[in-house]
Amino acid sequence: AVSRGYVMRSGAHYAEFNIFSGGPYIGIVRPMPSLDATYDYQFYFIGSSFYSRFLAQRSDNWGNGNVHACEYWSYDGTLNWTDWGEEDQRFANWEGMESCSTGDTIGMLLNLDEGTLAV
């Protein structure tokens, strides 16, 4: 699911994702409305060589938070996040983590008022 035309600024937002095959990464990224999205089909916001391009999209709407992209890997339940600069957290374990497989549904709740992403 891609929400290119709708920028979430506050409140809680929920989405469900059905796993059809494999172990997809599912997550959220800061709004970057003028980023040219003509990249390969395997594009990553975390562990990418495009960090400087992403940071060039910074706006006042980003606020003061340091997490610019966060994702859940359904294969093993780990999480990844980055500040697109000095810190990347890759394949981290977290309390309550679970993997999922083909046929499962993952729900994600993004609460922008609290600064949380629940899986």
Tab-separated table of N, CA, C and O in Angstrom:
chain	number	residue	atom	x	y	z
A	1	ALA	N	0.850	-1.177	0.000
A	1	ALA	CA	0.000	0.000	0.000
A	1	ALA	C	0.890	1.231	0.000
A	1	ALA	O	1.842	1.298	0.745
A	2	VAL	N	0.576	2.168	-0.821
A	2	VAL	CA	1.322	3.408	-0.883
A	2	VAL	C	0.337	4.549	-0.756
A	2	VAL	O	-0.683	4.592	-1.435
A	3	SER	N	0.647	5.486	0.131
A	3	SER	CA	-0.217	6.642	0.334
A	3	SER	C	0.546	7.881	-0.102
A	3	SER	O	0.968	8.682	0.711
A	4	ARG	N	0.736	8.012	-1.373
A	4	ARG	CA	1.546	9.107	-1.899
A	4	ARG	C	0.846	10.454	-1.810
A	4	ARG	O	1.467	11.469	-1.562
A	5	GLY	N	-0.465	10.461	-1.994
A	5	GLY	CA	-1.180	11.735	-2.026
A	5	GLY	C	-1.741	12.179	-0.692
A	5	GLY	O	-2.352	13.226	-0.596
A	6	TYR	N	-1.527	11.406	0.369
A	6	TYR	CA	-2.093	11.744	1.667
A	6	TYR	C	-0.979	11.748	2.698
A	6	TYR	O	-0.379	10.722	2.981
A	7	VAL	N	-0.683	12.916	3.268
A	7	VAL	CA	0.353	13.040	4.276
A	7	VAL	C	-0.312	13.064	5.647
A	7	VAL	O	-1.151	13.906	5.921
A	8	MET	N	0.057	12.106	6.476
A	8	MET	CA	-0.484	12.018	7.830
A	8	MET	C	0.349	12.908	8.747
A	8	MET	O	1.568	12.778	8.784
A	9	ARG	N	-0.301	13.795	9.481
A	9	ARG	CA	0.412	14.724	10.351
A	9	ARG	C	0.107	14.516	11.824
A	9	ARG	O	0.895	14.905	12.674
A	10	SER	N	-1.045	13.948	12.134
A	10	SER	CA	-1.417	13.733	13.531
A	10	SER	C	-2.443	12.606	13.602
A	10	SER	O	-2.961	12.153	12.579
A	11	GLY	N	-2.720	12.167	14.823
A	11	GLY	CA	-3.731	11.147	15.029
A	11	GLY	C	-3.189	9.735	14.868
A	11	GLY	O	-1.998	9.514	14.697
A	12	ALA	N	-4.122	8.780	14.924
A	12	ALA	CA	-3.787	7.364	14.799
A	12	ALA	C	-4.286	6.847	13.457
A	12	ALA	O	-5.391	7.188	13.021
A	13	HIS	N	-3.486	6.013	12.810
A	13	HIS	CA	-3.802	5.481	11.485
A	13	HIS	C	-3.526	3.985	11.487
A	13	HIS	O	-2.443	3.552	11.875
A	14	TYR	N	-4.492	3.201	11.026
A	14	TYR	CA	-4.385	1.743	11.056
A	14	TYR	C	-4.503	1.182	9.646
A	14	TYR	O	-5.309	1.656	8.839
A	15	ALA	N	-3.702	0.151	9.360
A	15	ALA	CA	-3.775	-0.539	8.072
A	15	ALA	C	-3.493	-2.012	8.296
A	15	ALA	O	-2.735	-2.381	9.204
A	16	GLU	N	-4.110	-2.858	7.460
A	16	GLU	CA	-3.840	-4.293	7.495
A	16	GLU	C	-3.224	-4.717	6.173
A	16	GLU	O	-3.576	-4.191	5.114
A	17	PHE	N	-2.319	-5.701	6.261
A	17	PHE	CA	-1.619	-6.201	5.093
A	17	PHE	C	-1.722	-7.719	5.089
A	17	PHE	O	-1.394	-8.367	6.084
A	18	ASN	N	-2.173	-8.282	3.981
A	18	ASN	CA	-2.259	-9.734	3.826
A	18	ASN	C	-0.965	-10.236	3.203
A	18	ASN	O	-0.514	-9.706	2.188
A	19	ILE	N	-0.392	-11.273	3.811
A	19	ILE	CA	0.845	-11.854	3.304
A	19	ILE	C	0.486	-12.943	2.304
A	19	ILE	O	-0.103	-13.959	2.665
A	20	PHE	N	0.806	-12.705	1.033
A	20	PHE	CA	0.497	-13.663	-0.024
A	20	PHE	C	1.636	-14.630	-0.271
A	20	PHE	O	1.430	-15.773	-0.629
A	21	SER	N	2.876	-14.174	-0.107
A	21	SER	CA	4.034	-15.044	-0.280
A	21	SER	C	5.276	-14.347	0.246
A	21	SER	O	5.311	-13.129	0.404
A	22	GLY	N	6.292	-15.129	0.522
A	22	GLY	CA	7.570	-14.580	0.945
A	22	GLY	C	7.516	-13.941	2.320
A	22	GLY	O	6.649	-14.259	3.131
A	23	GLY	N	8.427	-13.032	2.563
A	23	GLY	CA	8.524	-12.324	3.829
A	23	GLY	C	8.721	-10.847	3.588
A	23	GLY	O	9.828	-10.334	3.707
A	24	PRO	N	7.658	-10.122	3.239
A	24	PRO	CA	7.821	-8.710	2.891
A	24	PRO	C	8.188	-7.822	4.086
A	24	PRO	O	7.903	-8.166	5.235
A	25	TYR	N	8.819	-6.717	3.773
A	25	TYR	CA	9.055	-5.650	4.734
A	25	TYR	C	7.865	-4.706	4.633
A	25	TYR	O	7.476	-4.307	3.535
A	26	ILE	N	7.304	-4.310	5.780
A	26	ILE	CA	6.153	-3.415	5.798
A	26	ILE	C	6.470	-2.294	6.768
A	26	ILE	O	6.868	-2.550	7.912
A	27	GLY	N	6.308	-1.036	6.330
A	27	GLY	CA	6.671	0.049	7.233
A	27	GLY	C	6.150	1.403	6.811
A	27	GLY	O	5.227	1.518	6.008
A	28	ILE	N	6.794	2.400	7.364
A	28	ILE	CA	6.378	3.789	7.189
A	28	ILE	C	7.621	4.641	6.959
A	28	ILE	O	8.702	4.324	7.448
A	29	VAL	N	7.451	5.713	6.189
A	29	VAL	CA	8.566	6.608	5.900
A	29	VAL	C	8.057	8.048	5.950
A	29	VAL	O	6.872	8.306	5.745
A	30	ARG	N	8.942	8.974	6.227
A	30	ARG	CA	8.596	10.397	6.269
A	30	ARG	C	8.037	10.853	4.921
A	30	ARG	O	8.412	10.325	3.874
A	31	PRO	N	7.186	11.888	4.930
A	31	PRO	CA	6.694	12.413	3.651
A	31	PRO	C	7.812	13.096	2.869
A	31	PRO	O	8.593	13.854	3.429
A	32	MET	N	7.881	12.785	1.588
A	32	MET	CA	8.871	13.382	0.688
A	32	MET	C	8.179	13.644	-0.647
A	32	MET	O	8.433	12.948	-1.633
A	33	PRO	N	7.288	14.624	-0.702
A	33	PRO	CA	6.439	14.813	-1.879
A	33	PRO	C	7.180	15.141	-3.171
A	33	PRO	O	6.675	14.838	-4.245
A	34	SER	N	8.357	15.714	-3.109
A	34	SER	CA	9.040	16.061	-4.356
A	34	SER	C	10.152	15.080	-4.711
A	34	SER	O	10.928	15.330	-5.628
A	35	LEU	N	10.214	13.951	-4.024
A	35	LEU	CA	11.217	12.938	-4.347
A	35	LEU	C	10.839	12.257	-5.653
A	35	LEU	O	9.705	11.836	-5.845
A	36	ASP	N	11.781	12.159	-6.565
A	36	ASP	CA	11.559	11.457	-7.822
A	36	ASP	C	11.547	9.960	-7.542
A	36	ASP	O	12.542	9.393	-7.127
A	37	ALA	N	10.422	9.325	-7.759
A	37	ALA	CA	10.242	7.917	-7.389
A	37	ALA	C	10.502	6.963	-8.551
A	37	ALA	O	9.871	5.927	-8.666
A	38	THR	N	11.423	7.286	-9.415
A	38	THR	CA	11.727	6.403	-10.546
A	38	THR	C	12.957	5.559	-10.215
A	38	THR	O	14.037	5.773	-10.756
A	39	TYR	N	12.775	4.598	-9.316
A	39	TYR	CA	13.860	3.727	-8.897
A	39	TYR	C	13.520	2.296	-9.265
A	39	TYR	O	12.416	1.978	-9.678
A	40	ASP	N	14.476	1.395	-9.063
A	40	ASP	CA	14.268	-0.024	-9.330
A	40	ASP	C	13.127	-0.584	-8.500
A	40	ASP	O	12.726	-0.005	-7.498
A	41	TYR	N	12.656	-1.766	-8.897
A	41	TYR	CA	11.562	-2.400	-8.183
A	41	TYR	C	11.967	-2.822	-6.769
A	41	TYR	O	11.129	-2.994	-5.901
A	42	GLN	N	13.245	-3.022	-6.509
A	42	GLN	CA	13.722	-3.336	-5.163
A	42	GLN	C	14.366	-2.094	-4.572
A	42	GLN	O	15.573	-1.911	-4.616
A	43	PHE	N	13.535	-1.240	-4.023
A	43	PHE	CA	13.979	0.034	-3.487
A	43	PHE	C	13.875	0.001	-1.973
A	43	PHE	O	12.896	-0.493	-1.430
A	44	TYR	N	14.875	0.519	-1.282
A	44	TYR	CA	14.909	0.478	0.174
A	44	TYR	C	15.086	1.875	0.750
A	44	TYR	O	15.923	2.635	0.295
A	45	PHE	N	14.291	2.177	1.779
A	45	PHE	CA	14.465	3.425	2.518
A	45	PHE	C	15.461	3.256	3.653
A	45	PHE	O	15.900	4.212	4.251
A	46	ILE	N	15.805	2.009	3.995
A	46	ILE	CA	16.753	1.704	5.063
A	46	ILE	C	17.901	0.926	4.441
A	46	ILE	O	17.690	-0.015	3.693
A	47	GLY	N	19.139	1.328	4.764
A	47	GLY	CA	20.295	0.680	4.170
A	47	GLY	C	20.465	1.074	2.720
A	47	GLY	O	20.917	0.296	1.901
A	48	SER	N	20.111	2.294	2.393
A	48	SER	CA	20.110	2.763	1.014
A	48	SER	C	21.240	3.756	0.766
A	48	SER	O	21.706	4.421	1.689
A	49	SER	N	21.631	3.874	-0.462
A	49	SER	CA	22.647	4.866	-0.831
A	49	SER	C	22.016	6.229	-1.107
A	49	SER	O	22.718	7.157	-1.478
A	50	PHE	N	20.710	6.359	-0.900
A	50	PHE	CA	19.998	7.596	-1.211
A	50	PHE	C	19.737	8.476	0.010
A	50	PHE	O	18.928	9.391	-0.053
A	51	TYR	N	20.390	8.213	1.145
A	51	TYR	CA	20.102	8.968	2.363
A	51	TYR	C	20.191	10.475	2.164
A	51	TYR	O	19.352	11.217	2.651
A	52	SER	N	21.186	10.959	1.440
A	52	SER	CA	21.318	12.406	1.253
A	52	SER	C	20.142	12.970	0.456
A	52	SER	O	19.670	14.071	0.727
A	53	ARG	N	19.637	12.208	-0.521
A	53	ARG	CA	18.452	12.647	-1.280
A	53	ARG	C	17.214	12.686	-0.393
A	53	ARG	O	16.380	13.571	-0.513
A	54	PHE	N	17.096	11.691	0.484
A	54	PHE	CA	15.949	11.675	1.393
A	54	PHE	C	15.996	12.871	2.337
A	54	PHE	O	14.998	13.563	2.535
A	55	LEU	N	17.164	13.123	2.946
A	55	LEU	CA	17.290	14.235	3.890
A	55	LEU	C	17.090	15.584	3.222
A	55	LEU	O	16.659	16.547	3.863
A	56	ALA	N	17.367	15.680	1.932
A	56	ALA	CA	17.143	16.931	1.198
A	56	ALA	C	15.651	17.260	1.112
A	56	ALA	O	15.286	18.400	0.829
A	57	GLN	N	14.787	16.281	1.380
A	57	GLN	CA	13.339	16.484	1.343
A	57	GLN	C	12.781	16.970	2.683
A	57	GLN	O	11.586	17.196	2.803
A	58	ARG	N	13.645	17.146	3.682
A	58	ARG	CA	13.202	17.555	5.019
A	58	ARG	C	12.357	18.826	4.952
A	58	ARG	O	12.654	19.748	4.210
A	59	SER	N	11.294	18.823	5.746
A	59	SER	CA	10.439	20.008	5.859
A	59	SER	C	10.070	20.209	7.320
A	59	SER	O	10.326	19.349	8.164
A	60	ASP	N	9.444	21.338	7.623
A	60	ASP	CA	8.998	21.608	8.987
A	60	ASP	C	7.990	20.570	9.470
A	60	ASP	O	7.854	20.336	10.666
A	61	ASN	N	7.279	19.934	8.541
A	61	ASN	CA	6.294	18.916	8.916
A	61	ASN	C	6.930	17.687	9.556
A	61	ASN	O	6.235	16.890	10.179
A	62	TRP	N	8.229	17.505	9.408
A	62	TRP	CA	8.891	16.345	9.995
A	62	TRP	C	8.999	16.455	11.511
A	62	TRP	O	9.177	15.467	12.183
A	63	GLY	N	8.943	17.646	12.047
A	63	GLY	CA	9.072	17.812	13.495
A	63	GLY	C	10.480	17.527	13.967
A	63	GLY	O	11.447	17.661	13.222
A	64	ASN	N	10.588	17.092	15.241
A	64	ASN	CA	11.905	16.900	15.862
A	64	ASN	C	12.325	15.441	16.007
A	64	ASN	O	13.382	15.159	16.540
A	65	GLY	N	11.507	14.508	15.563
A	65	GLY	CA	11.835	13.091	15.717
A	65	GLY	C	13.050	12.690	14.901
A	65	GLY	O	13.382	13.310	13.895
A	66	ASN	N	13.730	11.622	15.342
A	66	ASN	CA	14.928	11.184	14.635
A	66	ASN	C	14.719	9.896	13.841
A	66	ASN	O	15.628	9.441	13.169
A	67	VAL	N	13.544	9.284	13.908
A	67	VAL	CA	13.282	8.083	13.120
A	67	VAL	C	12.588	8.517	11.830
A	67	VAL	O	11.477	9.034	11.854
A	68	HIS	N	13.258	8.314	10.706
A	68	HIS	CA	12.719	8.764	9.426
A	68	HIS	C	12.078	7.639	8.623
A	68	HIS	O	11.249	7.882	7.755
A	69	ALA	N	12.471	6.413	8.889
A	69	ALA	CA	11.866	5.242	8.253
A	69	ALA	C	11.914	4.100	9.254
A	69	ALA	O	12.905	3.936	9.973
A	70	CYS	N	10.839	3.325	9.307
A	70	CYS	CA	10.747	2.201	10.227
A	70	CYS	C	9.993	1.083	9.516
A	70	CYS	O	8.987	1.339	8.855
A	71	GLU	N	10.491	-0.152	9.638
A	71	GLU	CA	9.838	-1.261	8.955
A	71	GLU	C	9.890	-2.537	9.781
A	71	GLU	O	10.793	-2.744	10.592
A	72	TYR	N	8.906	-3.380	9.549
A	72	TYR	CA	8.775	-4.696	10.171
A	72	TYR	C	9.053	-5.742	9.100
A	72	TYR	O	8.525	-5.638	7.994
A	73	TRP	N	9.898	-6.722	9.433
A	73	TRP	CA	10.175	-7.801	8.479
A	73	TRP	C	9.347	-9.004	8.897
A	73	TRP	O	9.591	-9.627	9.929
A	74	SER	N	8.369	-9.343	8.086
A	74	SER	CA	7.434	-10.410	8.439
A	74	SER	C	8.101	-11.780	8.518
A	74	SER	O	7.609	-12.663	9.215
A	75	TYR	N	9.214	-11.975	7.847
A	75	TYR	CA	9.901	-13.269	7.835
A	75	TYR	C	10.280	-13.732	9.241
A	75	TYR	O	10.083	-14.882	9.607
A	76	ASP	N	10.866	-12.813	10.036
A	76	ASP	CA	11.289	-13.204	11.382
A	76	ASP	C	10.797	-12.267	12.484
A	76	ASP	O	11.088	-12.483	13.657
A	77	GLY	N	10.055	-11.219	12.141
A	77	GLY	CA	9.489	-10.319	13.135
A	77	GLY	C	10.408	-9.219	13.615
A	77	GLY	O	10.040	-8.445	14.497
A	78	THR	N	11.615	-9.124	13.056
A	78	THR	CA	12.536	-8.071	13.485
A	78	THR	C	12.122	-6.721	12.913
A	78	THR	O	11.272	-6.636	12.037
A	79	LEU	N	12.737	-5.666	13.445
A	79	LEU	CA	12.447	-4.331	12.930
A	79	LEU	C	13.727	-3.636	12.513
A	79	LEU	O	14.810	-3.961	12.982
A	80	ASN	N	13.569	-2.690	11.600
A	80	ASN	CA	14.659	-1.843	11.133
A	80	ASN	C	14.192	-0.399	11.226
A	80	ASN	O	13.025	-0.105	10.978
A	81	TRP	N	15.094	0.506	11.578
A	81	TRP	CA	14.777	1.927	11.526
A	81	TRP	C	16.063	2.704	11.264
A	81	TRP	O	17.154	2.191	11.448
A	82	THR	N	15.894	3.941	10.814
A	82	THR	CA	17.062	4.763	10.499
A	82	THR	C	16.766	6.249	10.694
A	82	THR	O	15.623	6.683	10.585
A	83	ASP	N	17.822	7.003	10.951
A	83	ASP	CA	17.730	8.468	10.945
A	83	ASP	C	18.370	9.042	9.677
A	83	ASP	O	18.527	10.243	9.556
A	84	TRP	N	18.719	8.174	8.733
A	84	TRP	CA	19.348	8.538	7.462
A	84	TRP	C	20.632	9.336	7.653
A	84	TRP	O	20.983	10.196	6.863
A	85	GLY	N	21.330	9.046	8.706
A	85	GLY	CA	22.582	9.749	8.959
A	85	GLY	C	23.522	8.891	9.769
A	85	GLY	O	24.206	8.015	9.248
A	86	GLU	N	23.513	9.112	11.072
A	86	GLU	CA	24.470	8.460	11.939
A	86	GLU	C	23.997	7.119	12.484
A	86	GLU	O	24.796	6.317	12.935
A	87	GLU	N	22.696	6.873	12.481
A	87	GLU	CA	22.218	5.678	13.172
A	87	GLU	C	21.226	4.872	12.341
A	87	GLU	O	20.236	5.395	11.850
A	88	ASP	N	21.536	3.598	12.195
A	88	ASP	CA	20.635	2.605	11.614
A	88	ASP	C	20.499	1.480	12.636
A	88	ASP	O	21.497	1.030	13.192
A	89	GLN	N	19.304	1.053	12.882
A	89	GLN	CA	19.075	-0.130	13.710
A	89	GLN	C	18.547	-1.203	12.785
A	89	GLN	O	17.465	-1.052	12.219
A	90	ARG	N	19.296	-2.261	12.596
A	90	ARG	CA	18.933	-3.303	11.635
A	90	ARG	C	18.655	-4.611	12.349
A	90	ARG	O	19.407	-5.030	13.217
A	91	PHE	N	17.577	-5.269	11.973
A	91	PHE	CA	17.204	-6.598	12.449
A	91	PHE	C	17.173	-6.681	13.973
A	91	PHE	O	17.699	-7.601	14.580
A	92	ALA	N	16.523	-5.695	14.585
A	92	ALA	CA	16.443	-5.620	16.038
A	92	ALA	C	15.296	-6.478	16.566
A	92	ALA	O	14.226	-6.545	15.965
A	93	ASN	N	15.552	-7.112	17.693
A	93	ASN	CA	14.493	-7.812	18.407
A	93	ASN	C	13.731	-6.802	19.258
A	93	ASN	O	14.293	-5.794	19.689
A	94	TRP	N	12.467	-7.067	19.503
A	94	TRP	CA	11.653	-6.163	20.320
A	94	TRP	C	10.627	-6.983	21.087
A	94	TRP	O	10.275	-8.093	20.711
A	95	GLU	N	10.164	-6.425	22.198
A	95	GLU	CA	9.214	-7.124	23.062
A	95	GLU	C	7.929	-7.434	22.298
A	95	GLU	O	7.333	-6.550	21.691
A	96	GLY	N	7.523	-8.693	22.331
A	96	GLY	CA	6.297	-9.111	21.662
A	96	GLY	C	6.455	-9.437	20.189
A	96	GLY	O	5.471	-9.689	19.505
A	97	MET	N	7.683	-9.452	19.686
A	97	MET	CA	7.881	-9.690	18.250
A	97	MET	C	7.447	-11.094	17.853
A	97	MET	O	7.595	-12.035	18.612
A	98	GLU	N	6.857	-11.189	16.686
A	98	GLU	CA	6.432	-12.457	16.104
A	98	GLU	C	6.618	-12.386	14.601
A	98	GLU	O	6.443	-11.340	13.995
A	99	SER	N	6.932	-13.527	14.013
A	99	SER	CA	6.997	-13.605	12.555
A	99	SER	C	5.611	-13.947	12.033
A	99	SER	O	4.685	-14.200	12.803
A	100	CYS	N	5.461	-13.939	10.733
A	100	CYS	CA	4.208	-14.374	10.119
A	100	CYS	C	4.544	-15.054	8.803
A	100	CYS	O	5.672	-14.986	8.337
A	101	SER	N	3.559	-15.688	8.212
A	101	SER	CA	3.811	-16.427	6.982
A	101	SER	C	2.646	-16.273	6.020
A	101	SER	O	1.656	-15.589	6.320
A	102	THR	N	2.754	-16.912	4.879
A	102	THR	CA	1.726	-16.836	3.847
A	102	THR	C	0.346	-17.122	4.443
A	102	THR	O	0.178	-18.067	5.200
A	103	GLY	N	-0.614	-16.262	4.123
A	103	GLY	CA	-1.974	-16.396	4.620
A	103	GLY	C	-2.272	-15.573	5.860
A	103	GLY	O	-3.434	-15.380	6.215
A	104	ASP	N	-1.235	-15.063	6.528
A	104	ASP	CA	-1.431	-14.236	7.720
A	104	ASP	C	-1.785	-12.805	7.341
A	104	ASP	O	-1.507	-12.354	6.227
A	105	THR	N	-2.381	-12.097	8.284
A	105	THR	CA	-2.683	-10.674	8.127
A	105	THR	C	-1.950	-9.915	9.223
A	105	THR	O	-2.002	-10.303	10.390
A	106	ILE	N	-1.271	-8.847	8.833
A	106	ILE	CA	-0.541	-8.005	9.781
A	106	ILE	C	-1.276	-6.681	9.897
A	106	ILE	O	-1.577	-6.038	8.891
A	107	GLY	N	-1.547	-6.261	11.119
A	107	GLY	CA	-2.129	-4.946	11.367
A	107	GLY	C	-1.056	-4.023	11.907
A	107	GLY	O	-0.229	-4.433	12.722
A	108	MET	N	-1.041	-2.774	11.436
A	108	MET	CA	-0.089	-1.783	11.931
A	108	MET	C	-0.854	-0.537	12.345
A	108	MET	O	-1.710	-0.060	11.604
A	109	LEU	N	-0.521	-0.034	13.530
A	109	LEU	CA	-1.146	1.173	14.054
A	109	LEU	C	-0.067	2.226	14.251
A	109	LEU	O	0.826	2.060	15.085
A	110	LEU	N	-0.134	3.277	13.469
A	110	LEU	CA	0.786	4.405	13.577
A	110	LEU	C	0.094	5.492	14.375
A	110	LEU	O	-0.973	5.980	13.986
A	111	ASN	N	0.671	5.869	15.512
A	111	ASN	CA	0.119	6.941	16.328
A	111	ASN	C	1.096	8.107	16.295
A	111	ASN	O	2.128	8.079	16.968
A	112	LEU	N	0.782	9.093	15.499
A	112	LEU	CA	1.686	10.231	15.330
A	112	LEU	C	1.698	11.142	16.538
A	112	LEU	O	2.681	11.850	16.780
A	113	ASP	N	0.631	11.151	17.332
A	113	ASP	CA	0.600	11.969	18.539
A	113	ASP	C	1.523	11.414	19.609
A	113	ASP	O	2.132	12.162	20.371
A	114	GLU	N	1.649	10.080	19.677
A	114	GLU	CA	2.512	9.437	20.659
A	114	GLU	C	3.871	9.068	20.092
A	114	GLU	O	4.793	8.719	20.834
A	115	GLY	N	4.023	9.069	18.760
A	115	GLY	CA	5.280	8.688	18.126
A	115	GLY	C	5.539	7.201	18.194
A	115	GLY	O	6.665	6.766	18.424
A	116	THR	N	4.482	6.385	17.989
A	116	THR	CA	4.629	4.933	18.077
A	116	THR	C	4.108	4.245	16.824
A	116	THR	O	3.226	4.757	16.129
A	117	LEU	N	4.662	3.064	16.569
A	117	LEU	CA	4.190	2.186	15.507
A	117	LEU	C	4.018	0.805	16.116
A	117	LEU	O	4.993	0.191	16.543
A	118	ALA	N	2.779	0.327	16.192
A	118	ALA	CA	2.498	-0.978	16.797
A	118	ALA	C	2.173	-1.976	15.699
A	118	ALA	O	1.488	-1.647	14.725
A	119	VAL	N	2.672	-3.210	15.857
A	119	VAL	CA	2.416	-4.292	14.887
A	119	VAL	C	1.511	-5.300	15.557
A	119	VAL	O	1.737	-5.718	16.675
